CSV table of C-alpha atoms in Angstrom, one decimal:
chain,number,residue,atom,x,y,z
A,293,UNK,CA,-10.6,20.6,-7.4
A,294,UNK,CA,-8.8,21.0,-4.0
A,295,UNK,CA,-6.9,23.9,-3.1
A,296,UNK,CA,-3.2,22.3,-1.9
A,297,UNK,CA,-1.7,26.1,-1.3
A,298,UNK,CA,-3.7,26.7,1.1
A,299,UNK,CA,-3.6,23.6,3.0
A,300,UNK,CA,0.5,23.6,2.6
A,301,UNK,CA,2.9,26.2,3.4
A,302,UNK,CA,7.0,26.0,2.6
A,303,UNK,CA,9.1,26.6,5.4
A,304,UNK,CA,13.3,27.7,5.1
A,305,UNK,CA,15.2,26.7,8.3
A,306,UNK,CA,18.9,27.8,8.5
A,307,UNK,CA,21.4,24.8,8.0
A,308,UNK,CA,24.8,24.2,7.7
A,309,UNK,CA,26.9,24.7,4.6
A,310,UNK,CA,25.8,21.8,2.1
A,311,UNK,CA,23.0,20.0,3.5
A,312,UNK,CA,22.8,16.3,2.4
A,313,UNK,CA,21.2,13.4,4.5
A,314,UNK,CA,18.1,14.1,6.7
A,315,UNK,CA,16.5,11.8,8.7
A,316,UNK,CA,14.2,12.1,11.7
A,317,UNK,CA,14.4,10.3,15.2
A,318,UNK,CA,11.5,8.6,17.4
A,319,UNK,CA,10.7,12.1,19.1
A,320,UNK,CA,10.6,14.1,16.4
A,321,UNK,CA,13.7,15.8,15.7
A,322,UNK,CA,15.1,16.2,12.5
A,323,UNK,CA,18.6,15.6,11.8
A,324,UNK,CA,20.5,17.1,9.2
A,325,UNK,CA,24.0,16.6,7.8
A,326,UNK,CA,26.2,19.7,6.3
A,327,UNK,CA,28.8,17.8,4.4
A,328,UNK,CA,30.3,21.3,4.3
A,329,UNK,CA,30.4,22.7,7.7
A,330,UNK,CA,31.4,19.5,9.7
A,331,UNK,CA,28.5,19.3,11.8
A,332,UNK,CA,24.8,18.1,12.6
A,333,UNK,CA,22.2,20.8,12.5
A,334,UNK,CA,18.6,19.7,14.7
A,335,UNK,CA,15.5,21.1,13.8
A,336,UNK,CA,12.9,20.3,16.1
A,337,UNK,CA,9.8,19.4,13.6
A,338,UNK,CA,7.3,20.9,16.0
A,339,UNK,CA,8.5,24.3,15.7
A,340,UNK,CA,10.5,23.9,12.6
A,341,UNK,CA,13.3,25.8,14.9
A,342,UNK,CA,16.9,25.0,14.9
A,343,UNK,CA,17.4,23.4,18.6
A,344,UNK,CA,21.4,22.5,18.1
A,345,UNK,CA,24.3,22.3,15.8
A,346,UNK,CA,25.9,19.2,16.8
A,347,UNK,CA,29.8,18.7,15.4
A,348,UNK,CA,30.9,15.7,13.6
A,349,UNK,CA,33.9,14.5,11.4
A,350,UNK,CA,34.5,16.0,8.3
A,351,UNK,CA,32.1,15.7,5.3
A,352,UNK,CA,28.9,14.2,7.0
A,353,UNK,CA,26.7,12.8,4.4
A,354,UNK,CA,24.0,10.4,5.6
A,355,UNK,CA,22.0,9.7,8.4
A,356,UNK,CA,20.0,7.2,10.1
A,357,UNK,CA,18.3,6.6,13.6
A,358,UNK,CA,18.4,3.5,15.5
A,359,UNK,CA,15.2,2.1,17.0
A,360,UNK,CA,17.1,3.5,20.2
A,361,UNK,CA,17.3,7.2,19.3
A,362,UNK,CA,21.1,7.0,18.7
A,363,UNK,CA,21.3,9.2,15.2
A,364,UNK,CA,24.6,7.2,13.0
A,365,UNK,CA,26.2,10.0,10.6
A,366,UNK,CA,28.7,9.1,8.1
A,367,UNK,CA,31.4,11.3,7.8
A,368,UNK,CA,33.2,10.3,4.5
A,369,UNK,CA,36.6,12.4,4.5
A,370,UNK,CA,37.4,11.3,8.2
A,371,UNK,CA,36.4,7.4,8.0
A,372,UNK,CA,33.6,7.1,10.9
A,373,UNK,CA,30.8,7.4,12.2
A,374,UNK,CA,29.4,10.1,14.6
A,375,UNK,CA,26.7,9.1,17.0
A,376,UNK,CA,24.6,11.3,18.3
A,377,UNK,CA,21.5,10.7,21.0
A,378,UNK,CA,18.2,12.2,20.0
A,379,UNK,CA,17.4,12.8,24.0
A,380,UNK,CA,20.6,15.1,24.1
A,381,UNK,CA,21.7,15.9,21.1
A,382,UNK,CA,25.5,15.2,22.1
A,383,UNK,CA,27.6,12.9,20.4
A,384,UNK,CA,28.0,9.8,22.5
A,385,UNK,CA,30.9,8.0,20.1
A,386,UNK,CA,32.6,8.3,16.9
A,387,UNK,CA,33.0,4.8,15.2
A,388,UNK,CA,36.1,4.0,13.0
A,389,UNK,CA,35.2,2.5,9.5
A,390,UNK,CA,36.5,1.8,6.1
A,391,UNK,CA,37.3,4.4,3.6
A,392,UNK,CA,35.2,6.8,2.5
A,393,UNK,CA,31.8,6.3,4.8
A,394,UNK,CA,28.4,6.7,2.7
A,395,UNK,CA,25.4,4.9,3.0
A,396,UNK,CA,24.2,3.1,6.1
A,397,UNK,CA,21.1,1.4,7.7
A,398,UNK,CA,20.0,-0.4,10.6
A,399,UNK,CA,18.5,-3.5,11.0
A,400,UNK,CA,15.9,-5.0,13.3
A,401,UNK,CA,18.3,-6.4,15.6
A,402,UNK,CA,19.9,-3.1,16.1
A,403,UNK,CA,23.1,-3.5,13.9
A,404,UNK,CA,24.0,-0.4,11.6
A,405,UNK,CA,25.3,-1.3,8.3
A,406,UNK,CA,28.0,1.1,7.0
A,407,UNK,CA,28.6,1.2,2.9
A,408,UNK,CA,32.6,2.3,2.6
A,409,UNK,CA,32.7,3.5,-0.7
A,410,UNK,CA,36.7,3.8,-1.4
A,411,UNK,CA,37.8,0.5,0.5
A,412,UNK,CA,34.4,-1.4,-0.9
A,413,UNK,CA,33.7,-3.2,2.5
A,414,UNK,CA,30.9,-2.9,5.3
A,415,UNK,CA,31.1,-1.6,8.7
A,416,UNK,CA,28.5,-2.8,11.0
A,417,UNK,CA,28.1,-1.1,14.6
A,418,UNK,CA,26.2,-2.2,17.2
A,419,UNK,CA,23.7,0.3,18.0
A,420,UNK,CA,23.8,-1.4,21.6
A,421,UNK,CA,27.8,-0.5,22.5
A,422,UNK,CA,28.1,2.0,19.6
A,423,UNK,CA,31.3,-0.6,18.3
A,424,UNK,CA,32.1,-1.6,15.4
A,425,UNK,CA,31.9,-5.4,15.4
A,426,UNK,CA,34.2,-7.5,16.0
A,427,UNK,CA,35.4,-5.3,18.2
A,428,UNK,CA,39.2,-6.3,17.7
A,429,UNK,CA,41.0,-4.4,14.1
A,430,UNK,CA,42.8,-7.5,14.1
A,431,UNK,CA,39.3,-10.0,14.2
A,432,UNK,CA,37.5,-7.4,12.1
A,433,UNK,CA,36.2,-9.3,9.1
A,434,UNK,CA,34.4,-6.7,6.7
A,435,UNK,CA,32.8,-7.8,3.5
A,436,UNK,CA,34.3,-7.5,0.7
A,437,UNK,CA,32.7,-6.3,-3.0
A,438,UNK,CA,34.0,-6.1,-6.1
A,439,UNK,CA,31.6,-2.8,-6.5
A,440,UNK,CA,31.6,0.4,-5.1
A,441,UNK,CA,28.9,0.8,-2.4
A,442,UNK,CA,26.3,4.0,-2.7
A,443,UNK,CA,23.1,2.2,-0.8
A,444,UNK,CA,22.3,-0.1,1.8
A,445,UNK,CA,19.0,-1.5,3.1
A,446,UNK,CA,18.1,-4.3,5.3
A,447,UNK,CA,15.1,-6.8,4.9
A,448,UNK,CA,12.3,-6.7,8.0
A,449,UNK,CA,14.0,-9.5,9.5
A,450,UNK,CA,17.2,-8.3,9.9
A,451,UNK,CA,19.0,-10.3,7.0
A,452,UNK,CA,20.8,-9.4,3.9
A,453,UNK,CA,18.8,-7.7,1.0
A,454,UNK,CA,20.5,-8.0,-2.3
């Protein structure tokens, strides 16, 4: 029987005030949302020391990292997305959605697939121009579902997973 204690040790880094989604970018740093405390907290996973506290809208929840670096944060209380570069850890937009920004992921192509839970539609964002696409309010055509969306996922090709 293997020891695991000694192979493993637990770490506690500081965070904000309610830390939800976590996700980690191409070099390495950790990204972690504090629904709570309105911001971004980045732990760098070398050290496992806090390198910035990045702000976002209110209520960040989830996170995920374009093949880019660009880190896409829902904040569900101020309808957007915050998006932050991993190289700087500054945000470089905030993206407009539907109500109540959740889940999200990004396809192959670069897209980033917003779940609005209280207006049951999708935002995608170009990871590319960090805009919502269409661009135009008045071309926007977001899905539309009967059901309120929690999850999202896209297939290795880039298309629509059900």
């Amino acid at each position: 029987m293997t020891n695991l204690s000694a192979a493993f040790s637990t770490v506690t880094i500081p965070a904000g005030t309610t830390p939800l989604g976590v996700a980690v970018a191409p070099n390495g740093n950790v990204y972690v949302g504090n629904a709570n405390s309105a911001n971004v907290t980045v732990i760098s996973s070398a050290t496992n020391t806090v390198l910035a506290t990045v702000p976002a809208g209110s209520d960040p929840a989830m996170i995920a990292v374009a093949q880019n670096g660009n880190v896409y944060v829902t904040n569900q209380s101020s309808n957007t997305v915050t998006v932050i570069s991993s190289a700087t850890n500054t945000v470089l937009a905030t993206v407009p959605t539907g109500g109540g920004p959740f889940a999200l992921a990004v396809a192959p192509n670069g897209n980033v697939y917003v779940g609005n839970s209280t207006s049951n539609t999708v935002t995608v964002i170009s990871s590319a121009t960090n805009r919502s696409w269409p661009p135009s309010p008045s071309a926007r055509s977001r899905t539309r579902w009967r059901w309120r969306p929690t999850a999202t996922s896209t297939s290795p090709t880039g298309t629509r997973t059900p």
